[in-house]
PDB file of C-alpha atoms in Angstrom:
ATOM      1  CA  UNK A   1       0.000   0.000   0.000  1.00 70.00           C
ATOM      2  CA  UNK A   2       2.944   2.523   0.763  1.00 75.00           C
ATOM      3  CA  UNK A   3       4.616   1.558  -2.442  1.00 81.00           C
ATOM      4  CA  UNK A   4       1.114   2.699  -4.718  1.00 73.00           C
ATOM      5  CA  UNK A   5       0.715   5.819  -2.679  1.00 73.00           C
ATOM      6  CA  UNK A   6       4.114   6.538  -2.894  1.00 76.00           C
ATOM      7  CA  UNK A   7       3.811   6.282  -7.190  1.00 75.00           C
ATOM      8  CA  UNK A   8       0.680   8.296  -6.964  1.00 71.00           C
ATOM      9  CA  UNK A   9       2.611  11.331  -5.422  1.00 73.00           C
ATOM     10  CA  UNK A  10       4.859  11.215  -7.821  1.00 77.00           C
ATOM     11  CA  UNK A  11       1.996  10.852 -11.164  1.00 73.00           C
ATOM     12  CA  UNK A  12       0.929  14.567 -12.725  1.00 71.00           C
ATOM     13  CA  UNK A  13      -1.979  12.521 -14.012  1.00 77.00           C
ATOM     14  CA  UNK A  14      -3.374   9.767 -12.042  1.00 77.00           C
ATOM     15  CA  UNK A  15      -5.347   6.843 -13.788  1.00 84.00           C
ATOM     16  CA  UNK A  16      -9.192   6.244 -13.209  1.00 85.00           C
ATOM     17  CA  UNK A  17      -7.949   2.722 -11.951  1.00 87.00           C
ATOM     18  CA  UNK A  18      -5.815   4.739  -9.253  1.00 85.00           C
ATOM     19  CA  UNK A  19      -8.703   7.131  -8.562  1.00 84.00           C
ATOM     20  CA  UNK A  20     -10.780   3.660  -7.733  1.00 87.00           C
ATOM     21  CA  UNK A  21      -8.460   2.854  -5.530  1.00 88.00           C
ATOM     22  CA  UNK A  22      -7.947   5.819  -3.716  1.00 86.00           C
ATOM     23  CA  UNK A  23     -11.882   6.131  -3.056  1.00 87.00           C
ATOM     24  CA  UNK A  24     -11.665   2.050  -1.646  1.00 91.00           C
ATOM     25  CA  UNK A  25      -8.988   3.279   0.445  1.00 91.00           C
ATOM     26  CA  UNK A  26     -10.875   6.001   1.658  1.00 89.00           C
ATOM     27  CA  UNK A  27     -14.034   4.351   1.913  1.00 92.00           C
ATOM     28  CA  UNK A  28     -12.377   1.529   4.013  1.00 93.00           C
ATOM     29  CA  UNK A  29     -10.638   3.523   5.987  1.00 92.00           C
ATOM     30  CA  UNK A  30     -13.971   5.802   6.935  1.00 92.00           C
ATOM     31  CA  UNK A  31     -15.427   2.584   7.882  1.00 95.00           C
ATOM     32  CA  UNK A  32     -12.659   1.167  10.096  1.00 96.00           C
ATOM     33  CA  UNK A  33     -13.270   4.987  11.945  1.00 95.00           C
ATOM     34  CA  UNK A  34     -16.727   4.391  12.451  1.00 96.00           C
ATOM     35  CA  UNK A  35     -16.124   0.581  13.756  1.00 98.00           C
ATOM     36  CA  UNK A  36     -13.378   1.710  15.920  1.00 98.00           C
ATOM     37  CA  UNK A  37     -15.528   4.464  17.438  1.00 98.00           C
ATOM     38  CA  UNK A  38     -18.622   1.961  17.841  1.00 98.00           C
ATOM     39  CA  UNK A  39     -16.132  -0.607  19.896  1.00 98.00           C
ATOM     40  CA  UNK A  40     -15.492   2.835  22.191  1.00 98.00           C
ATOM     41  CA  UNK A  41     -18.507   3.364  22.267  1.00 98.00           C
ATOM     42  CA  UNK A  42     -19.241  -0.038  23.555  1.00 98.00           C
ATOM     43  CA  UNK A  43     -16.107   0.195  25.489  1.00 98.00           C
ATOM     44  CA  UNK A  44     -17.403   2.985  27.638  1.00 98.00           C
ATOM     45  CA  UNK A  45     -21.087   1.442  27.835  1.00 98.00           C
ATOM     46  CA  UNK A  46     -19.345  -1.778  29.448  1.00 97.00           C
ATOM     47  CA  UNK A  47     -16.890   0.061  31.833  1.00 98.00           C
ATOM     48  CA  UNK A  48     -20.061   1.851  33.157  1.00 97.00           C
ATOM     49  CA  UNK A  49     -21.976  -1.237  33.358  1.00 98.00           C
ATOM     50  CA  UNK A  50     -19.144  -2.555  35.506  1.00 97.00           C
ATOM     51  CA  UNK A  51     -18.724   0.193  37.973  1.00 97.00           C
ATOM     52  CA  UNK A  52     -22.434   0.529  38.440  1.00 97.00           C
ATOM     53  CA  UNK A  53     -22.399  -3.337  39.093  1.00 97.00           C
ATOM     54  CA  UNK A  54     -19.665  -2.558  41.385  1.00 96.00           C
ATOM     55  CA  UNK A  55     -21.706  -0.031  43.386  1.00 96.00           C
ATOM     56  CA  UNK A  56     -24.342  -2.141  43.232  1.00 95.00           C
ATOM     57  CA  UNK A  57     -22.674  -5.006  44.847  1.00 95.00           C
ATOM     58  CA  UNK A  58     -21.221  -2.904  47.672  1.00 93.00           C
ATOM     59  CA  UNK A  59     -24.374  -1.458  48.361  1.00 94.00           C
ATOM     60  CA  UNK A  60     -26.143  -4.692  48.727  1.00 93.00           C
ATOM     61  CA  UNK A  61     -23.333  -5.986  50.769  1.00 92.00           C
ATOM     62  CA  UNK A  62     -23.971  -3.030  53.008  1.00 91.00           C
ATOM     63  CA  UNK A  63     -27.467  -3.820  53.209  1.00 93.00           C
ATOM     64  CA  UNK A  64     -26.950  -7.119  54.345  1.00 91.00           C
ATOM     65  CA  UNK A  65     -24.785  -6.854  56.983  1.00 91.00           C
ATOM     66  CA  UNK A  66     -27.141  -4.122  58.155  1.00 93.00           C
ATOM     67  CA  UNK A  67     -30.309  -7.173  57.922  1.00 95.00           C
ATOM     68  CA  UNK A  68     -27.731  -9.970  59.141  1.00 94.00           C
ATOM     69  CA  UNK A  69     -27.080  -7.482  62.302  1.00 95.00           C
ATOM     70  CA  UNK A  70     -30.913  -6.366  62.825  1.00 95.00           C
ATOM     71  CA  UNK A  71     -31.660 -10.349  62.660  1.00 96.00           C
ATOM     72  CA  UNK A  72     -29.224 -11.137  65.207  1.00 96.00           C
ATOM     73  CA  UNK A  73     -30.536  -8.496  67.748  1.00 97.00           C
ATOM     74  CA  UNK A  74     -34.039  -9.957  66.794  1.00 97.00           C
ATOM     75  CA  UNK A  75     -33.184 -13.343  67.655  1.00 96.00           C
ATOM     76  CA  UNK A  76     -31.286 -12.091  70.859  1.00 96.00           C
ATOM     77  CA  UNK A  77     -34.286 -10.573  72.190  1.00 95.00           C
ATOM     78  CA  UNK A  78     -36.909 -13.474  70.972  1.00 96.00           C
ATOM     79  CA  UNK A  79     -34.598 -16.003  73.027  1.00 95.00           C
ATOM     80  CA  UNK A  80     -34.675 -13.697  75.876  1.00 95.00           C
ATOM     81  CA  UNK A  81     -37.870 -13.450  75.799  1.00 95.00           C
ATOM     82  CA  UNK A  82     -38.552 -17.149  75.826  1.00 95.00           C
ATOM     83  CA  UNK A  83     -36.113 -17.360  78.314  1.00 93.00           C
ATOM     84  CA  UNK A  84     -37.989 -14.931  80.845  1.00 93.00           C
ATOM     85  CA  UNK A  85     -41.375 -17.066  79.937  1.00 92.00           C
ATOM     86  CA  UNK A  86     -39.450 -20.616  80.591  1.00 92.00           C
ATOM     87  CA  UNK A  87     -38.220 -18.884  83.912  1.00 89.00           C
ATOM     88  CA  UNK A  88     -42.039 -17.494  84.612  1.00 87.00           C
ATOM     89  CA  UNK A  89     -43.698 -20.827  83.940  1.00 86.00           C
ATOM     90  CA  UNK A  90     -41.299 -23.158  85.688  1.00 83.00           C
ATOM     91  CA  UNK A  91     -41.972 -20.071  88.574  1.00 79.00           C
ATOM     92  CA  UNK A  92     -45.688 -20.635  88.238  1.00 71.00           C
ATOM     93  CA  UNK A  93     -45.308 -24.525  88.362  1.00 67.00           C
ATOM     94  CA  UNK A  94     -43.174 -24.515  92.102  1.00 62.00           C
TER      95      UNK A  94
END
C-alpha cells in the first residue's frame, strides 16, 4: 500500500484505476473509523456497566450486613424473651 501511494505522489496525471483505488482506500478507511468508534462506544457502555455493578454489589453488601445485624438483635431478644417465659412458667409450676 505505501509503495502505490508513494507512485501516486509522484503521477501529474493519475489513472481512473488509481482514482478507484484511492476512493476504496478512503471508503475503508472511513469505515474502520466508524467501527473503531462503535467498539469505544461499547467500550465505555461496558466500563459503566461494571462500575455501576460494582456499586451495586457494595451497596447490597452493606445492606446485608445491616439485615444480618438487625436479625441477630431480633433473635437475641426473641430467646430472651422465651427465656424470661421458661423462667415465669417453671416459677408458676413450684
Amino acid at each position: 500500500m505505501k509503495e502505490r501511494i508513494e507512485r501516486l505522489k509522484k503521477l501529474t496525471y493519475i489513472p481512473q484505476k488509481e482514482i478507484a483505488w484511492l476512493i476504496e482506500q478512503a471508503e475503508l478507511s472511513v469505515k474502520q473509523q466508524e467501527i473503531l468508534e462503535e467498539n469505544k462506544r461499547q467500550q465505555d457502555v461496558t466500563v459503566h456497566q461494571f462500575r455501576q455493578a460494582q456499586k451495586d454489589i457494595q451497596q447490597l453488601s452493606g445492606d446485608r450486613k445491616r439485615y444480618k445485624q438487625a436479625l441477630e438483635k431480633i433473635i437475641t431478644n426473641l430467646n430472651f424473651a422465651i427465656s424470661v417465659a421458661q423462667n415465669e412458667l417453671e416459677g408458676d409450676a413450684k
